[in-house]
Amino acid sequence: MEEWMISADITLRDIYRARGRIAPIVRRTPLILSPWLTEQAGYPVYFKLENLQETGSFKIRGAANKLSGLPEEARRRGVITVSSGNHGRALAYVARRFGVRAVVCLSEAVPGNKREGIRRLGGEVVVRGRTYDEAAEHALLLQEELGLEMVYPFDDPLVIAGQGTIGLELLEELPELQAAVVPLSGGGLLGGIALALKSADPRIRVIGVSMERGPAMVESLRAGRVVDIVEEPTLADALAGGISPNRHTFDLVSRTIDETVLVSEEEIAEAMAFALEKHHLVVEGGGAVGIAALLSGKLRGLGGPAAVVVSGGNVDLPTLLKIADECRRE
Ligand SMILES: *Cc1c(COP(=O)(O)O)cnc(C)c1O
């Protein structure tokens, strides 16, 4: 690979291609200023609201790009995936639009509202194993048995390019952008956005935020290779799970990320309550980690304008009510 290239597998061109393909299916989401975080930070802080995206998360961007690019023969057979919930929902939604069969493997840790959301869209839900990695093993077996096409939630160039379309929207609306704060799990979201932003200007900083409980990509970055982690229960369930085997995102994220931040369960809960109270936004734990990084003061000296990707809103009502109630008492 030439040294000046960010990635050999995927380039800015692929992200522009993705944008054309997915335009009929996805929403262009709002970018709003957070006056409270702006005051705290001392520079403008914006939210990119993917919690208001169709299916409640950005995952539909990657799923739509992947299915649009799938050969007719593979579409006839159908697709299968493993998911922490939001990717499965996005895939089921897009598959239904294309008239394609979709099987979604989930672990027992995936919240009930996410299972139900997939079923309502006609996705065939298979619950197997206690962790994402166990569900992933089962998905591979089923894929062979049923002859389906695997659509990975992050480790796929078409999925990464789809998520990267968020970066294009950020640049168009905020050309003076200095930093992006992005929730980080498998790294399809961060990798795609970073590729778009750094192709425009390599000086734009990209910060990845994960939860303290089982941050597979952050541990892998620290180790300099893909490592396995122990999956733990977390409010940021959308970020749970391992990243191996990995062909694309570890390398892409290693090359593009400037900094990582880990946030605690309490900081995630406070960020969710903050989004609800101040912005009237329903944000799930995994979607709120970027807000948590700023609100907690853990991310300092960033410089702005900065955009925080609010990546999803699929939180179940009892969880949200409990968090709102606990934060009100403090
Ligand atoms: C999947 C997901 C992420 C992380 O995306 P990766 O591409 O796996 O890093 C972040 N937030 C939400 C809400 C998600 O569903």
PDB file of C-alpha atoms in Angstrom, residues 1-259:
ATOM      1  CA  MET A   1       0.000   0.000   0.000  1.00  0.00           C
ATOM      2  CA  GLU A   2       1.238   3.511  -0.775  1.00  0.00           C
ATOM      3  CA  GLU A   3       2.049   5.331   2.413  1.00  0.00           C
ATOM      4  CA  TRP A   4      -0.231   8.278   1.701  1.00  0.00           C
ATOM      5  CA  MET A   5      -3.256   6.044   1.337  1.00  0.00           C
ATOM      6  CA  ILE A   6      -5.420   5.637   4.400  1.00  0.00           C
ATOM      7  CA  SER A   7      -6.681   2.242   3.306  1.00  0.00           C
ATOM      8  CA  ALA A   8      -6.268   0.039   0.262  1.00  0.00           C
ATOM      9  CA  ASP A   9      -9.651  -1.655   0.670  1.00  0.00           C
ATOM     10  CA  ILE A  10     -11.800   1.430   0.750  1.00  0.00           C
ATOM     11  CA  THR A  11     -11.448   5.041  -0.324  1.00  0.00           C
ATOM     12  CA  LEU A  12     -13.418   8.282  -0.363  1.00  0.00           C
ATOM     13  CA  ARG A  13     -14.737   7.283  -3.777  1.00  0.00           C
ATOM     14  CA  ASP A  14     -16.504   4.265  -2.214  1.00  0.00           C
ATOM     15  CA  ILE A  15     -18.211   6.534   0.295  1.00  0.00           C
ATOM     16  CA  TYR A  16     -19.541   8.804  -2.472  1.00  0.00           C
ATOM     17  CA  ARG A  17     -20.757   5.712  -4.317  1.00  0.00           C
ATOM     18  CA  ALA A  18     -22.475   4.527  -1.163  1.00  0.00           C
ATOM     19  CA  ARG A  19     -24.222   7.856  -0.775  1.00  0.00           C
ATOM     20  CA  GLY A  20     -25.883   7.575  -4.160  1.00  0.00           C
ATOM     21  CA  ARG A  21     -26.969   4.014  -3.548  1.00  0.00           C
ATOM     22  CA  ILE A  22     -28.440   4.494  -0.092  1.00  0.00           C
ATOM     23  CA  ALA A  23     -30.090   7.880  -0.661  1.00  0.00           C
ATOM     24  CA  PRO A  24     -33.558   6.434  -1.394  1.00  0.00           C
ATOM     25  CA  ILE A  25     -33.504   4.387   1.841  1.00  0.00           C
ATOM     26  CA  VAL A  26     -31.814   6.452   4.566  1.00  0.00           C
ATOM     27  CA  ARG A  27     -32.543   9.824   6.116  1.00  0.00           C
ATOM     28  CA  ARG A  28     -30.189  12.736   6.123  1.00  0.00           C
ATOM     29  CA  THR A  29     -30.153  13.294   9.875  1.00  0.00           C
ATOM     30  CA  PRO A  30     -30.136  16.693  11.634  1.00  0.00           C
ATOM     31  CA  LEU A  31     -27.025  18.349  13.016  1.00  0.00           C
ATOM     32  CA  ILE A  32     -27.901  20.456  16.049  1.00  0.00           C
ATOM     33  CA  LEU A  33     -25.911  22.679  18.396  1.00  0.00           C
ATOM     34  CA  SER A  34     -25.753  21.727  22.063  1.00  0.00           C
ATOM     35  CA  PRO A  35     -25.736  25.074  23.885  1.00  0.00           C
ATOM     36  CA  TRP A  36     -24.910  23.363  27.208  1.00  0.00           C
ATOM     37  CA  LEU A  37     -21.889  21.405  25.960  1.00  0.00           C
ATOM     38  CA  THR A  38     -20.799  24.429  23.930  1.00  0.00           C
ATOM     39  CA  GLU A  39     -20.722  26.521  27.082  1.00  0.00           C
ATOM     40  CA  GLN A  40     -18.871  23.844  29.033  1.00  0.00           C
ATOM     41  CA  ALA A  41     -16.310  23.216  26.270  1.00  0.00           C
ATOM     42  CA  GLY A  42     -15.737  26.814  25.147  1.00  0.00           C
ATOM     43  CA  TYR A  43     -16.198  25.964  21.447  1.00  0.00           C
ATOM     44  CA  PRO A  44     -19.253  24.913  19.419  1.00  0.00           C
ATOM     45  CA  VAL A  45     -20.343  21.318  20.050  1.00  0.00           C
ATOM     46  CA  TYR A  46     -22.861  19.764  17.668  1.00  0.00           C
ATOM     47  CA  PHE A  47     -24.808  16.508  17.746  1.00  0.00           C
ATOM     48  CA  LYS A  48     -25.279  14.407  14.612  1.00  0.00           C
ATOM     49  CA  LEU A  49     -28.602  12.743  15.341  1.00  0.00           C
ATOM     50  CA  GLU A  50     -28.469   9.184  14.060  1.00  0.00           C
ATOM     51  CA  ASN A  51     -30.876   8.230  16.841  1.00  0.00           C
ATOM     52  CA  LEU A  52     -33.460   9.842  14.533  1.00  0.00           C
ATOM     53  CA  GLN A  53     -32.308   7.692  11.619  1.00  0.00           C
ATOM     54  CA  GLU A  54     -34.708   5.142  10.068  1.00  0.00           C
ATOM     55  CA  THR A  55     -34.660   1.992  12.337  1.00  0.00           C
ATOM     56  CA  GLY A  56     -33.244   4.117  15.171  1.00  0.00           C
ATOM     57  CA  SER A  57     -29.539   3.893  14.374  1.00  0.00           C
ATOM     58  CA  PHE A  58     -26.944   4.647  11.685  1.00  0.00           C
ATOM     59  CA  LYS A  59     -26.598   0.915  10.920  1.00  0.00           C
ATOM     60  CA  ILE A  60     -29.091   1.218   8.075  1.00  0.00           C
ATOM     61  CA  ARG A  61     -26.484   3.147   6.061  1.00  0.00           C
ATOM     62  CA  GLY A  62     -24.080   0.210   5.912  1.00  0.00           C
ATOM     63  CA  ALA A  63     -26.824  -2.397   5.509  1.00  0.00           C
ATOM     64  CA  ALA A  64     -28.425  -0.482   2.622  1.00  0.00           C
ATOM     65  CA  ASN A  65     -25.089  -0.106   0.841  1.00  0.00           C
ATOM     66  CA  LYS A  66     -24.249  -3.782   1.281  1.00  0.00           C
ATOM     67  CA  LEU A  67     -27.607  -5.046   0.033  1.00  0.00           C
ATOM     68  CA  SER A  68     -27.657  -2.614  -2.897  1.00  0.00           C
ATOM     69  CA  GLY A  69     -24.292  -3.994  -3.972  1.00  0.00           C
ATOM     70  CA  LEU A  70     -25.218  -7.657  -3.565  1.00  0.00           C
ATOM     71  CA  PRO A  71     -25.451  -9.764  -6.749  1.00  0.00           C
ATOM     72  CA  GLU A  72     -28.965 -10.832  -7.748  1.00  0.00           C
ATOM     73  CA  GLU A  73     -28.108 -14.492  -7.155  1.00  0.00           C
ATOM     74  CA  ALA A  74     -27.088 -13.808  -3.534  1.00  0.00           C
ATOM     75  CA  ARG A  75     -30.218 -11.724  -2.978  1.00  0.00           C
ATOM     76  CA  ARG A  76     -32.336 -14.688  -4.069  1.00  0.00           C
ATOM     77  CA  ARG A  77     -30.700 -16.911  -1.447  1.00  0.00           C
ATOM     78  CA  GLY A  78     -31.041 -14.399   1.368  1.00  0.00           C
ATOM     79  CA  VAL A  79     -28.767 -12.883   3.993  1.00  0.00           C
ATOM     80  CA  ILE A  80     -27.707 -13.734   7.532  1.00  0.00           C
ATOM     81  CA  THR A  81     -25.975 -11.755  10.228  1.00  0.00           C
ATOM     82  CA  VAL A  82     -24.931 -11.619  13.844  1.00  0.00           C
ATOM     83  CA  SER A  83     -25.790  -8.458  15.672  1.00  0.00           C
ATOM     84  CA  SER A  84     -25.909  -6.701  19.023  1.00  0.00           C
ATOM     85  CA  GLY A  85     -29.372  -5.632  17.807  1.00  0.00           C
ATOM     86  CA  ASN A  86     -29.246  -2.475  15.718  1.00  0.00           C
ATOM     87  CA  HIS A  87     -27.487  -3.963  12.717  1.00  0.00           C
ATOM     88  CA  GLY A  88     -29.996  -6.824  12.671  1.00  0.00           C
ATOM     89  CA  ARG A  89     -32.856  -4.386  12.705  1.00  0.00           C
ATOM     90  CA  ALA A  90     -31.350  -2.315   9.914  1.00  0.00           C
ATOM     91  CA  LEU A  91     -30.642  -5.392   7.832  1.00  0.00           C
ATOM     92  CA  ALA A  92     -34.176  -6.738   8.329  1.00  0.00           C
ATOM     93  CA  TYR A  93     -35.604  -3.378   7.247  1.00  0.00           C
ATOM     94  CA  VAL A  94     -33.508  -3.118   4.095  1.00  0.00           C
ATOM     95  CA  ALA A  95     -33.990  -6.819   3.255  1.00  0.00           C
ATOM     96  CA  ARG A  96     -37.730  -6.375   3.418  1.00  0.00           C
ATOM     97  CA  ARG A  97     -37.537  -3.439   1.007  1.00  0.00           C
ATOM     98  CA  PHE A  98     -35.548  -5.551  -1.419  1.00  0.00           C
ATOM     99  CA  GLY A  99     -37.717  -8.656  -0.878  1.00  0.00           C
ATOM    100  CA  VAL A 100     -34.766 -10.598   0.537  1.00  0.00           C
ATOM    101  CA  ARG A 101     -34.851 -13.208   3.321  1.00  0.00           C
ATOM    102  CA  ALA A 102     -32.969 -12.063   6.473  1.00  0.00           C
ATOM    103  CA  VAL A 103     -31.859 -14.299   9.360  1.00  0.00           C
ATOM    104  CA  VAL A 104     -30.487 -12.472  12.423  1.00  0.00           C
ATOM    105  CA  CYS A 105     -28.478 -14.268  15.138  1.00  0.00           C
ATOM    106  CA  LEU A 106     -28.518 -12.595  18.544  1.00  0.00           C
ATOM    107  CA  SER A 107     -27.126 -13.517  21.940  1.00  0.00           C
ATOM    108  CA  GLU A 108     -29.302 -13.711  25.046  1.00  0.00           C
ATOM    109  CA  ALA A 109     -27.776 -10.373  26.117  1.00  0.00           C
ATOM    110  CA  VAL A 110     -29.608  -8.422  23.403  1.00  0.00           C
ATOM    111  CA  PRO A 111     -32.517  -6.483  24.986  1.00  0.00           C
ATOM    112  CA  GLY A 112     -36.063  -7.651  24.252  1.00  0.00           C
ATOM    113  CA  ASN A 113     -37.078  -4.428  22.490  1.00  0.00           C
ATOM    114  CA  LYS A 114     -34.329  -4.999  19.922  1.00  0.00           C
ATOM    115  CA  ARG A 115     -35.372  -8.620  19.295  1.00  0.00           C
ATOM    116  CA  GLU A 116     -38.964  -7.529  18.872  1.00  0.00           C
ATOM    117  CA  GLY A 117     -38.003  -4.699  16.522  1.00  0.00           C
ATOM    118  CA  ILE A 118     -36.277  -7.177  14.202  1.00  0.00           C
ATOM    119  CA  ARG A 119     -39.216  -9.603  14.227  1.00  0.00           C
ATOM    120  CA  ARG A 120     -41.692  -6.839  13.440  1.00  0.00           C
ATOM    121  CA  LEU A 121     -39.707  -6.080  10.286  1.00  0.00           C
ATOM    122  CA  GLY A 122     -39.957  -9.684   9.141  1.00  0.00           C
ATOM    123  CA  GLY A 123     -36.425 -10.702  10.229  1.00  0.00           C
ATOM    124  CA  GLU A 124     -36.011 -14.342  11.344  1.00  0.00           C
ATOM    125  CA  VAL A 125     -34.530 -14.061  14.834  1.00  0.00           C
ATOM    126  CA  VAL A 126     -32.317 -16.845  16.198  1.00  0.00           C
ATOM    127  CA  VAL A 127     -31.239 -16.385  19.826  1.00  0.00           C
ATOM    128  CA  ARG A 128     -28.155 -18.427  20.664  1.00  0.00           C
ATOM    129  CA  GLY A 129     -25.354 -18.110  23.235  1.00  0.00           C
ATOM    130  CA  ARG A 130     -24.677 -15.747  26.107  1.00  0.00           C
ATOM    131  CA  THR A 131     -22.341 -13.420  24.229  1.00  0.00           C
ATOM    132  CA  TYR A 132     -22.030 -11.781  20.831  1.00  0.00           C
ATOM    133  CA  ASP A 133     -19.087 -14.043  19.999  1.00  0.00           C
ATOM    134  CA  GLU A 134     -21.128 -17.190  20.738  1.00  0.00           C
ATOM    135  CA  ALA A 135     -23.989 -15.916  18.567  1.00  0.00           C
ATOM    136  CA  ALA A 136     -21.429 -15.185  15.826  1.00  0.00           C
ATOM    137  CA  GLU A 137     -20.198 -18.785  15.853  1.00  0.00           C
ATOM    138  CA  HIS A 138     -23.739 -20.022  15.440  1.00  0.00           C
ATOM    139  CA  ALA A 139     -24.354 -17.597  12.574  1.00  0.00           C
ATOM    140  CA  LEU A 140     -21.412 -19.095  10.669  1.00  0.00           C
ATOM    141  CA  LEU A 141     -22.836 -22.611  11.057  1.00  0.00           C
ATOM    142  CA  LEU A 142     -26.298 -21.479   9.963  1.00  0.00           C
ATOM    143  CA  GLN A 143     -24.867 -19.594   7.000  1.00  0.00           C
ATOM    144  CA  GLU A 144     -23.407 -22.811   5.596  1.00  0.00           C
ATOM    145  CA  GLU A 145     -26.435 -24.894   6.414  1.00  0.00           C
ATOM    146  CA  LEU A 146     -28.917 -22.486   4.806  1.00  0.00           C
ATOM    147  CA  GLY A 147     -26.670 -21.212   2.003  1.00  0.00           C
ATOM    148  CA  LEU A 148     -27.113 -17.562   2.970  1.00  0.00           C
ATOM    149  CA  GLU A 149     -24.905 -14.528   2.351  1.00  0.00           C
ATOM    150  CA  MET A 150     -23.145 -13.218   5.476  1.00  0.00           C
ATOM    151  CA  VAL A 151     -23.510  -9.483   6.100  1.00  0.00           C
ATOM    152  CA  TYR A 152     -21.111  -8.550   8.895  1.00  0.00           C
ATOM    153  CA  PRO A 153     -22.087  -5.599  11.106  1.00  0.00           C
ATOM    154  CA  PHE A 154     -18.769  -3.761  10.681  1.00  0.00           C
ATOM    155  CA  ASP A 155     -15.980  -5.765   9.061  1.00  0.00           C
ATOM    156  CA  ASP A 156     -16.990  -5.247   5.442  1.00  0.00           C
ATOM    157  CA  PRO A 157     -15.830  -2.503   3.031  1.00  0.00           C
ATOM    158  CA  LEU A 158     -19.367  -1.800   1.780  1.00  0.00           C
ATOM    159  CA  VAL A 159     -20.685  -1.499   5.331  1.00  0.00           C
ATOM    160  CA  ILE A 160     -17.797   0.804   6.308  1.00  0.00           C
ATOM    161  CA  ALA A 161     -18.411   2.963   3.211  1.00  0.00           C
ATOM    162  CA  GLY A 162     -22.109   3.204   4.098  1.00  0.00           C
ATOM    163  CA  GLN A 163     -21.334   4.424   7.627  1.00  0.00           C
ATOM    164  CA  GLY A 164     -18.800   6.846   6.119  1.00  0.00           C
ATOM    165  CA  THR A 165     -21.632   8.811   4.479  1.00  0.00           C
ATOM    166  CA  ILE A 166     -22.121  10.435   7.900  1.00  0.00           C
ATOM    167  CA  GLY A 167     -18.684  12.005   7.390  1.00  0.00           C
ATOM    168  CA  LEU A 168     -19.786  13.538   4.073  1.00  0.00           C
ATOM    169  CA  GLU A 169     -22.877  15.042   5.692  1.00  0.00           C
ATOM    170  CA  LEU A 170     -20.770  16.497   8.522  1.00  0.00           C
ATOM    171  CA  LEU A 171     -18.340  18.140   6.092  1.00  0.00           C
ATOM    172  CA  GLU A 172     -21.130  19.648   4.025  1.00  0.00           C
ATOM    173  CA  GLU A 173     -22.939  21.154   6.972  1.00  0.00           C
ATOM    174  CA  LEU A 174     -19.899  22.067   9.041  1.00  0.00           C
ATOM    175  CA  PRO A 175     -16.899  22.654   6.750  1.00  0.00           C
ATOM    176  CA  GLU A 176     -14.957  24.199   9.631  1.00  0.00           C
ATOM    177  CA  LEU A 177     -15.241  20.978  11.686  1.00  0.00           C
ATOM    178  CA  GLN A 178     -12.107  20.316  13.779  1.00  0.00           C
ATOM    179  CA  ALA A 179     -13.010  17.130  15.630  1.00  0.00           C
ATOM    180  CA  ALA A 180     -15.478  14.240  15.570  1.00  0.00           C
ATOM    181  CA  VAL A 181     -16.378  12.210  18.650  1.00  0.00           C
ATOM    182  CA  VAL A 182     -17.602   8.781  17.602  1.00  0.00           C
ATOM    183  CA  PRO A 183     -18.952   5.755  19.516  1.00  0.00           C
ATOM    184  CA  LEU A 184     -16.603   2.832  18.934  1.00  0.00           C
ATOM    185  CA  SER A 185     -17.254  -0.889  18.918  1.00  0.00           C
ATOM    186  CA  GLY A 186     -16.208  -2.876  15.833  1.00  0.00           C
ATOM    187  CA  GLY A 187     -15.067   0.351  14.181  1.00  0.00           C
ATOM    188  CA  GLY A 188     -17.169   0.397  11.015  1.00  0.00           C
ATOM    189  CA  LEU A 189     -18.727   3.682  12.104  1.00  0.00           C
ATOM    190  CA  LEU A 190     -15.501   5.344  13.208  1.00  0.00           C
ATOM    191  CA  GLY A 191     -13.467   3.918  10.324  1.00  0.00           C
ATOM    192  CA  GLY A 192     -15.914   5.129   7.684  1.00  0.00           C
ATOM    193  CA  ILE A 193     -16.323   8.590   9.185  1.00  0.00           C
ATOM    194  CA  ALA A 194     -12.566   8.996   9.738  1.00  0.00           C
ATOM    195  CA  LEU A 195     -11.862   7.999   6.161  1.00  0.00           C
ATOM    196  CA  ALA A 196     -14.242  10.669   4.862  1.00  0.00           C
ATOM    197  CA  LEU A 197     -13.028  13.390   7.214  1.00  0.00           C
ATOM    198  CA  LYS A 198      -9.308  12.721   6.888  1.00  0.00           C
ATOM    199  CA  SER A 199      -9.542  12.486   3.122  1.00  0.00           C
ATOM    200  CA  ALA A 200     -10.839  16.061   3.264  1.00  0.00           C
ATOM    201  CA  ASP A 201      -8.302  17.237   5.867  1.00  0.00           C
ATOM    202  CA  PRO A 202      -6.003  14.887   7.802  1.00  0.00           C
ATOM    203  CA  ARG A 203      -5.845  17.414  10.640  1.00  0.00           C
ATOM    204  CA  ILE A 204      -9.467  16.785  11.640  1.00  0.00           C
ATOM    205  CA  ARG A 205      -9.253  14.816  14.876  1.00  0.00           C
ATOM    206  CA  VAL A 206     -11.257  11.643  15.337  1.00  0.00           C
ATOM    207  CA  ILE A 207     -11.900  10.407  18.865  1.00  0.00           C
ATOM    208  CA  GLY A 208     -13.366   6.987  19.604  1.00  0.00           C
ATOM    209  CA  VAL A 209     -15.439   6.421  22.728  1.00  0.00           C
ATOM    210  CA  SER A 210     -16.235   3.021  24.237  1.00  0.00           C
ATOM    211  CA  MET A 211     -17.598   1.800  27.553  1.00  0.00           C
ATOM    212  CA  GLU A 212     -15.224   0.668  30.299  1.00  0.00           C
ATOM    213  CA  ARG A 213     -16.944  -2.727  30.345  1.00  0.00           C
ATOM    214  CA  GLY A 214     -15.458  -4.857  27.578  1.00  0.00           C
ATOM    215  CA  PRO A 215     -14.094  -2.345  25.013  1.00  0.00           C
ATOM    216  CA  ALA A 216     -12.763  -4.830  22.428  1.00  0.00           C
ATOM    217  CA  MET A 217     -11.356  -2.338  19.898  1.00  0.00           C
ATOM    218  CA  VAL A 218      -9.698  -0.133  22.514  1.00  0.00           C
ATOM    219  CA  GLU A 219      -8.025  -3.154  24.148  1.00  0.00           C
ATOM    220  CA  SER A 220      -6.896  -4.315  20.713  1.00  0.00           C
ATOM    221  CA  LEU A 221      -5.467  -0.891  19.816  1.00  0.00           C
ATOM    222  CA  ARG A 222      -3.531  -0.908  23.084  1.00  0.00           C
ATOM    223  CA  ALA A 223      -2.189  -4.402  22.411  1.00  0.00           C
ATOM    224  CA  GLY A 224      -1.335  -3.583  18.792  1.00  0.00           C
ATOM    225  CA  ARG A 225      -3.284  -6.643  17.593  1.00  0.00           C
ATOM    226  CA  VAL A 226      -6.820  -8.004  17.762  1.00  0.00           C
ATOM    227  CA  VAL A 227      -7.469  -9.422  21.229  1.00  0.00           C
ATOM    228  CA  ASP A 228     -10.471 -11.165  22.753  1.00  0.00           C
ATOM    229  CA  ILE A 229     -12.283  -9.568  25.663  1.00  0.00           C
ATOM    230  CA  VAL A 230     -14.745 -10.791  28.247  1.00  0.00           C
ATOM    231  CA  GLU A 231     -18.197  -9.462  27.401  1.00  0.00           C
ATOM    232  CA  GLU A 232     -19.893  -7.798  30.359  1.00  0.00           C
ATOM    233  CA  PRO A 233     -23.401  -6.429  30.802  1.00  0.00           C
ATOM    234  CA  THR A 234     -23.471  -2.702  29.990  1.00  0.00           C
ATOM    235  CA  LEU A 235     -25.910   0.099  29.294  1.00  0.00           C
ATOM    236  CA  ALA A 236     -24.053   0.458  25.984  1.00  0.00           C
ATOM    237  CA  ASP A 237     -25.281  -2.935  24.752  1.00  0.00           C
ATOM    238  CA  ALA A 238     -24.924  -1.778  21.123  1.00  0.00           C
ATOM    239  CA  LEU A 239     -21.155  -1.596  21.664  1.00  0.00           C
ATOM    240  CA  ALA A 240     -20.764  -5.056  23.211  1.00  0.00           C
ATOM    241  CA  GLY A 241     -18.922  -7.947  21.602  1.00  0.00           C
ATOM    242  CA  GLY A 242     -15.575  -8.907  20.138  1.00  0.00           C
ATOM    243  CA  ILE A 243     -13.947  -7.761  16.906  1.00  0.00           C
ATOM    244  CA  SER A 244     -12.282 -10.964  15.692  1.00  0.00           C
ATOM    245  CA  PRO A 245     -11.841 -12.336  13.117  1.00  0.00           C
ATOM    246  CA  ASN A 246     -11.004  -8.977  11.579  1.00  0.00           C
ATOM    247  CA  ARG A 247      -9.866  -8.171   8.057  1.00  0.00           C
ATOM    248  CA  HIS A 248     -10.633  -4.472   7.667  1.00  0.00           C
ATOM    249  CA  THR A 249     -11.652  -2.347  10.655  1.00  0.00           C
ATOM    250  CA  PHE A 250      -8.748  -2.949  13.030  1.00  0.00           C
ATOM    251  CA  ASP A 251      -6.281  -1.774  10.420  1.00  0.00           C
ATOM    252  CA  LEU A 252      -8.455   1.158   9.319  1.00  0.00           C
ATOM    253  CA  VAL A 253      -9.159   2.325  12.871  1.00  0.00           C
ATOM    254  CA  SER A 254      -5.477   1.949  13.861  1.00  0.00           C
ATOM    255  CA  ARG A 255      -4.511   4.239  11.004  1.00  0.00           C
ATOM    256  CA  THR A 256      -7.138   6.907  11.517  1.00  0.00           C
ATOM    257  CA  ILE A 257      -7.998   7.245  15.206  1.00  0.00           C
ATOM    258  CA  ASP A 258      -6.350  10.054  17.208  1.00  0.00           C
ATOM    259  CA  GLU A 259      -7.510   9.230  20.712  1.00  0.00           C
TER     260      GLU A 259
END
